[in-house]
Amino acid sequence: MVYILLAPGFEEAEALVPADLLRRAGVPVALTGVEGSQVAGSHAILVTADTVASQVTLRPGDMVVLPGGPGVERLEASPAALALARQAAQDESLWLAAICAAPALLGRLGLLSGRQAVCYPGMEGDLSGHGAIPCPHRSTVLDGRFLTGRAPGSAFDFGLALVEALAGAQVAQQVRDEVCYAG
């Protein structure tokens, strides 16, 4: 299961594009509210979550995804969200992914130390200042079981990278073709 954590103010493209692509690939996805089941994104798009973070129990093979946007501050203030991110970072059977401002949060938490990562331009200090290796000119970076994305404009690349990591390159190519993505 892929748990995409939604805090109020999340960047809609960074959560919903990957969710759509993963579901097209047949990968189970749960939009996961951090503060409740109704979550407004940074552009006032109201999303009904499938579950809430406090009820999630991670199992081997699961992935935790943190979208960026102003909601990252709410993720950082959420004990349930932080617990899921830390568990995913520490358990070798789990995946951890983040895009835009969210990799900077993971960097500040020390969860990306020694790993290559990308984040929203200008936030690289939150990576390098905590032991991560910024890759500022890349759209996505996969380092082991950690996947990071750059910004809202990287949402398709990020989503397809998630599909490839979890379902393989052939499935990712099929989804890419299905949505006519040429990026």
Coordinates of N, CA, C and O in Angstrom, one line a residue, residues 86-181:
R86 N 9.4 8.4 9.9 CA 10.6 7.8 10.6 C 10.6 6.3 10.5 O 11.6 5.6 10.3
Q87 N 9.4 5.7 10.6 CA 9.3 4.2 10.5 C 9.7 3.8 9.1 O 10.5 2.8 9.0
A88 N 9.3 4.5 8.1 CA 9.6 4.1 6.7 C 11.1 4.3 6.5 O 11.7 3.5 5.7
A89 N 11.7 5.3 7.1 CA 13.1 5.5 6.9 C 14.0 4.5 7.6 O 15.0 4.1 7.1
Q90 N 13.5 4.0 8.7 CA 14.3 3.1 9.5 C 14.1 1.6 9.2 O 15.0 0.8 9.4
D91 N 13.0 1.3 8.6 CA 12.6 -0.1 8.3 C 13.0 -0.5 6.9 O 12.4 0.0 5.9
E92 N 14.0 -1.4 6.7 CA 14.5 -1.8 5.4 C 13.4 -2.4 4.5 O 13.7 -2.5 3.3
S93 N 12.3 -2.7 5.0 CA 11.2 -3.3 4.2 C 10.2 -2.3 3.6 O 9.3 -2.6 2.9
L94 N 10.4 -1.0 4.0 CA 9.5 0.0 3.6 C 10.2 1.1 2.6 O 11.4 1.1 2.6
W95 N 9.4 1.8 1.9 CA 9.8 2.9 1.0 C 9.4 4.2 1.6 O 8.4 4.3 2.3
L96 N 10.2 5.2 1.3 CA 9.9 6.6 1.7 C 10.1 7.5 0.5 O 11.1 7.5 -0.1
A97 N 9.1 8.4 0.2 CA 9.2 9.3 -0.9 C 8.7 10.7 -0.5 O 7.8 10.8 0.4
A98 N 9.2 11.7 -1.1 CA 8.8 13.0 -0.8 C 9.1 13.9 -2.0 O 10.1 13.6 -2.8
I99 N 8.3 15.0 -2.2 CA 8.5 15.9 -3.3 C 8.4 17.3 -2.8 O 7.7 17.6 -1.9
C100 N 9.2 18.2 -3.5 CA 9.1 19.6 -3.4 C 9.7 20.1 -2.0 O 10.9 19.9 -1.8
A101 N 8.9 20.6 -1.1 CA 9.4 21.0 0.2 C 9.5 19.9 1.2 O 10.2 20.0 2.2
A102 N 8.9 18.8 0.9 CA 8.9 17.6 1.8 C 10.2 17.0 2.0 O 10.6 16.5 3.1
P103 N 11.1 16.8 0.9 CA 12.4 16.3 1.1 C 13.2 17.2 2.1 O 14.0 16.6 2.8
A104 N 13.0 18.5 2.1 CA 13.7 19.4 3.0 C 13.3 19.0 4.4 O 14.2 19.0 5.3
L105 N 12.0 18.7 4.7 CA 11.6 18.2 6.0 C 12.3 16.9 6.4 O 12.9 16.8 7.5
L106 N 12.4 16.0 5.4 CA 13.1 14.7 5.7 C 14.5 15.0 6.0 O 15.2 14.3 6.9
G107 N 15.1 16.0 5.3 CA 16.5 16.4 5.5 C 16.7 16.9 6.9 O 17.6 16.5 7.7
R108 N 15.8 17.8 7.3 CA 15.9 18.4 8.7 C 15.8 17.3 9.8 O 16.4 17.5 10.8
L109 N 15.0 16.3 9.5 CA 14.8 15.2 10.4 C 16.0 14.3 10.5 O 16.1 13.3 11.3
G110 N 17.0 14.5 9.5 CA 18.1 13.6 9.4 C 17.9 12.3 8.7 O 18.7 11.4 8.8
L111 N 16.7 12.1 8.1 CA 16.3 10.9 7.5 C 16.9 10.6 6.1 O 16.9 9.5 5.6
L112 N 17.6 11.7 5.5 CA 18.2 11.5 4.2 C 19.7 11.6 4.3 O 20.4 11.6 3.3
S113 N 20.3 11.5 5.5 CA 21.7 11.6 5.7 C 22.4 10.5 4.9 O 22.1 9.4 4.9
G114 N 23.4 11.0 4.1 CA 24.2 10.1 3.3 C 23.5 9.7 2.0 O 24.1 9.0 1.2
R115 N 22.4 10.2 1.7 CA 21.6 9.9 0.5 C 21.5 11.0 -0.5 O 21.5 12.2 -0.1
Q116 N 21.5 10.7 -1.8 CA 21.2 11.7 -2.8 C 19.7 12.1 -2.8 O 18.9 11.2 -2.6
A117 N 19.4 13.3 -3.0 CA 18.0 13.8 -2.9 C 17.9 15.1 -3.7 O 18.9 15.8 -3.9
V118 N 16.6 15.4 -4.1 CA 16.3 16.6 -4.7 C 15.1 17.2 -4.0 O 14.4 16.5 -3.3
C119 N 15.0 18.6 -4.0 CA 13.9 19.2 -3.3 C 13.6 20.5 -4.1 O 14.3 20.8 -5.1
Y120 N 12.7 21.3 -3.6 CA 12.3 22.6 -4.2 C 13.6 23.5 -4.3 O 14.3 23.6 -3.3
P121 N 13.8 24.1 -5.4 CA 15.0 25.0 -5.6 C 15.1 26.0 -4.5 O 14.1 26.7 -4.1
G122 N 16.2 26.1 -3.9 CA 16.5 27.1 -2.8 C 16.4 26.5 -1.4 O 16.8 27.1 -0.4
M123 N 15.9 25.2 -1.3 CA 15.8 24.5 0.0 C 16.9 23.5 0.1 O 16.9 22.7 1.1
E124 N 17.9 23.5 -0.8 CA 18.9 22.5 -0.7 C 19.7 22.5 0.6 O 20.3 21.5 1.0
G125 N 19.8 23.6 1.3 CA 20.5 23.7 2.5 C 19.9 22.8 3.6 O 20.6 22.3 4.5
D126 N 18.6 22.6 3.5 CA 17.9 21.6 4.4 C 18.4 20.2 4.2 O 18.2 19.3 5.0
L127 N 18.9 19.9 3.0 CA 19.4 18.6 2.7 C 20.9 18.6 3.1 O 21.3 17.8 3.9
S128 N 21.7 19.4 2.5 CA 23.2 19.4 2.7 C 23.5 19.7 4.2 O 24.5 19.1 4.7
G129 N 22.8 20.5 4.8 CA 23.0 20.9 6.2 C 22.8 19.8 7.2 O 23.2 19.9 8.3
H130 N 22.2 18.7 6.7 CA 21.9 17.5 7.5 C 22.4 16.2 6.9 O 21.8 15.2 7.2
G131 N 23.4 16.4 6.1 CA 24.1 15.2 5.6 C 23.6 14.5 4.3 O 24.2 13.6 3.9
A132 N 22.6 15.1 3.7 CA 22.1 14.6 2.4 C 22.9 15.2 1.3 O 23.6 16.2 1.5
I133 N 22.9 14.6 0.1 CA 23.6 15.1 -1.0 C 22.6 15.6 -2.1 O 21.9 14.9 -2.7
P134 N 22.5 17.0 -2.2 CA 21.6 17.5 -3.1 C 21.9 17.3 -4.6 O 23.1 17.3 -4.9
C135 N 20.9 17.0 -5.4 CA 21.0 16.8 -6.8 C 20.1 17.8 -7.5 O 19.1 17.5 -8.0
P136 N 20.4 19.1 -7.4 CA 19.5 20.2 -7.8 C 19.0 20.2 -9.2 O 18.0 20.9 -9.5
H137 N 19.7 19.6 -10.1 CA 19.3 19.7 -11.6 C 18.5 18.4 -12.0 O 18.3 18.3 -13.2
R138 N 18.1 17.6 -11.1 CA 17.3 16.4 -11.5 C 15.9 16.6 -11.1 O 15.6 17.3 -10.1
S139 N 15.0 16.0 -11.8 CA 13.6 16.0 -11.6 C 13.2 15.1 -10.4 O 12.4 15.4 -9.5
T140 N 13.8 13.9 -10.4 CA 13.6 12.9 -9.4 C 14.9 12.2 -9.1 O 15.8 12.2 -9.9
V141 N 15.0 11.7 -7.8 CA 16.2 10.9 -7.4 C 15.8 9.7 -6.7 O 15.0 9.8 -5.7
L142 N 16.2 8.6 -7.1 CA 16.0 7.3 -6.4 C 17.3 6.9 -5.8 O 18.3 6.7 -6.5
D143 N 17.4 6.8 -4.4 CA 18.6 6.3 -3.7 C 18.1 5.2 -2.8 O 17.5 5.5 -1.7
G144 N 18.3 4.0 -3.2 CA 17.9 2.8 -2.5 C 16.4 2.8 -2.4 O 15.7 2.8 -3.5
R145 N 15.8 2.9 -1.3 CA 14.3 2.8 -1.1 C 13.8 4.2 -0.8 O 12.7 4.4 -0.3
F146 N 14.5 5.2 -1.1 CA 14.2 6.6 -0.9 C 14.0 7.3 -2.2 O 15.0 7.3 -3.0
L147 N 12.9 7.9 -2.5 CA 12.7 8.6 -3.8 C 12.2 10.0 -3.5 O 11.3 10.3 -2.7
T148 N 12.9 11.0 -4.1 CA 12.5 12.4 -4.0 C 12.3 13.1 -5.3 O 12.8 12.6 -6.3
G149 N 11.4 14.1 -5.3 CA 11.1 14.8 -6.5 C 11.3 16.3 -6.2 O 11.2 16.8 -5.1
R150 N 11.4 17.1 -7.3 CA 11.8 18.5 -7.2 C 10.7 19.4 -6.9 O 10.8 20.3 -6.0
A151 N 9.6 19.4 -7.6 CA 8.6 20.5 -7.5 C 7.3 20.1 -8.2 O 7.2 19.0 -8.8
P152 N 6.2 20.9 -8.1 CA 5.0 20.5 -8.8 C 5.1 20.1 -10.2 O 4.5 19.2 -10.7
G153 N 6.0 20.8 -11.0 CA 6.3 20.5 -12.3 C 6.9 19.1 -12.6 O 6.9 18.6 -13.7
S154 N 7.3 18.5 -11.5 CA 7.9 17.2 -11.5 C 6.9 16.1 -11.2 O 7.3 14.9 -11.0
A155 N 5.7 16.4 -11.0 CA 4.7 15.5 -10.4 C 4.5 14.2 -11.3 O 4.4 13.1 -10.8
F156 N 4.5 14.4 -12.6 CA 4.4 13.2 -13.5 C 5.7 12.4 -13.4 O 5.6 11.1 -13.3
D157 N 6.9 13.0 -13.5 CA 8.1 12.2 -13.4 C 8.2 11.5 -12.0 O 8.6 10.4 -12.0
F158 N 7.8 12.2 -11.0 CA 7.8 11.6 -9.6 C 6.8 10.4 -9.5 O 7.2 9.3 -9.1
G159 N 5.6 10.6 -10.0 CA 4.6 9.6 -10.0 C 5.1 8.3 -10.8 O 4.9 7.2 -10.4
L160 N 5.6 8.6 -12.0 CA 6.1 7.5 -12.8 C 7.3 6.8 -12.2 O 7.5 5.6 -12.3
A161 N 8.2 7.5 -11.5 CA 9.3 6.9 -10.7 C 8.8 6.0 -9.6 O 9.3 5.0 -9.3
L162 N 7.7 6.5 -8.9 CA 7.1 5.6 -7.9 C 6.5 4.4 -8.5 O 6.7 3.3 -8.0
V163 N 5.9 4.5 -9.6 CA 5.3 3.3 -10.3 C 6.5 2.3 -10.7 O 6.4 1.1 -10.4
E164 N 7.5 2.9 -11.3 CA 8.7 2.0 -11.6 C 9.3 1.3 -10.4 O 9.6 0.1 -10.5
A165 N 9.4 2.1 -9.3 CA 10.0 1.5 -8.1 C 9.2 0.3 -7.6 O 9.7 -0.7 -7.1
L166 N 7.9 0.5 -7.6 CA 7.0 -0.5 -7.0 C 6.5 -1.6 -8.0 O 6.1 -2.7 -7.5
A167 N 6.3 -1.2 -9.3 CA 5.7 -2.2 -10.2 C 6.6 -2.5 -11.4 O 6.2 -3.4 -12.2
G168 N 7.8 -1.9 -11.5 CA 8.7 -2.2 -12.6 C 8.6 -1.2 -13.8 O 7.7 -0.5 -14.0
A169 N 9.7 -1.3 -14.5 CA 9.9 -0.4 -15.7 C 8.8 -0.6 -16.8 O 8.4 0.4 -17.4
Q170 N 8.5 -1.8 -17.0 CA 7.5 -2.1 -18.1 C 6.1 -1.5 -17.7 O 5.5 -0.9 -18.6
V171 N 5.7 -1.7 -16.5 CA 4.4 -1.1 -16.1 C 4.5 0.4 -16.1 O 3.5 1.1 -16.6
A172 N 5.6 1.0 -15.7 CA 5.8 2.4 -15.7 C 5.7 2.9 -17.2 O 5.0 3.9 -17.5
Q173 N 6.3 2.2 -18.1 CA 6.2 2.6 -19.5 C 4.8 2.5 -20.0 O 4.3 3.3 -20.8
Q174 N 4.0 1.4 -19.6 CA 2.6 1.3 -20.1 C 1.8 2.4 -19.6 O 1.0 3.0 -20.3
V175 N 2.0 2.8 -18.3 CA 1.2 4.0 -17.8 C 1.6 5.3 -18.5 O 0.8 6.1 -18.9
R176 N 2.9 5.4 -18.7 CA 3.4 6.6 -19.5 C 2.7 6.7 -20.8 O 2.3 7.8 -21.2
D177 N 2.7 5.6 -21.5 CA 2.0 5.5 -22.8 C 0.5 5.8 -22.7 O 0.0 6.5 -23.6
E178 N -0.1 5.2 -21.7 CA -1.6 5.4 -21.5 C -2.0 6.8 -21.3 O -3.0 7.3 -21.8
V179 N -1.1 7.6 -20.6 CA -1.5 9.0 -20.4 C -0.8 9.9 -21.4 O -1.0 11.2 -21.3
C180 N -0.1 9.3 -22.4 CA 0.5 10.1 -23.4 C 1.5 11.1 -22.9 O 1.6 12.3 -23.3
Y181 N 2.3 10.7 -21.9 CA 3.3 11.6 -21.3 C 4.6 11.5 -22.0 O 5.2 10.4 -22.2

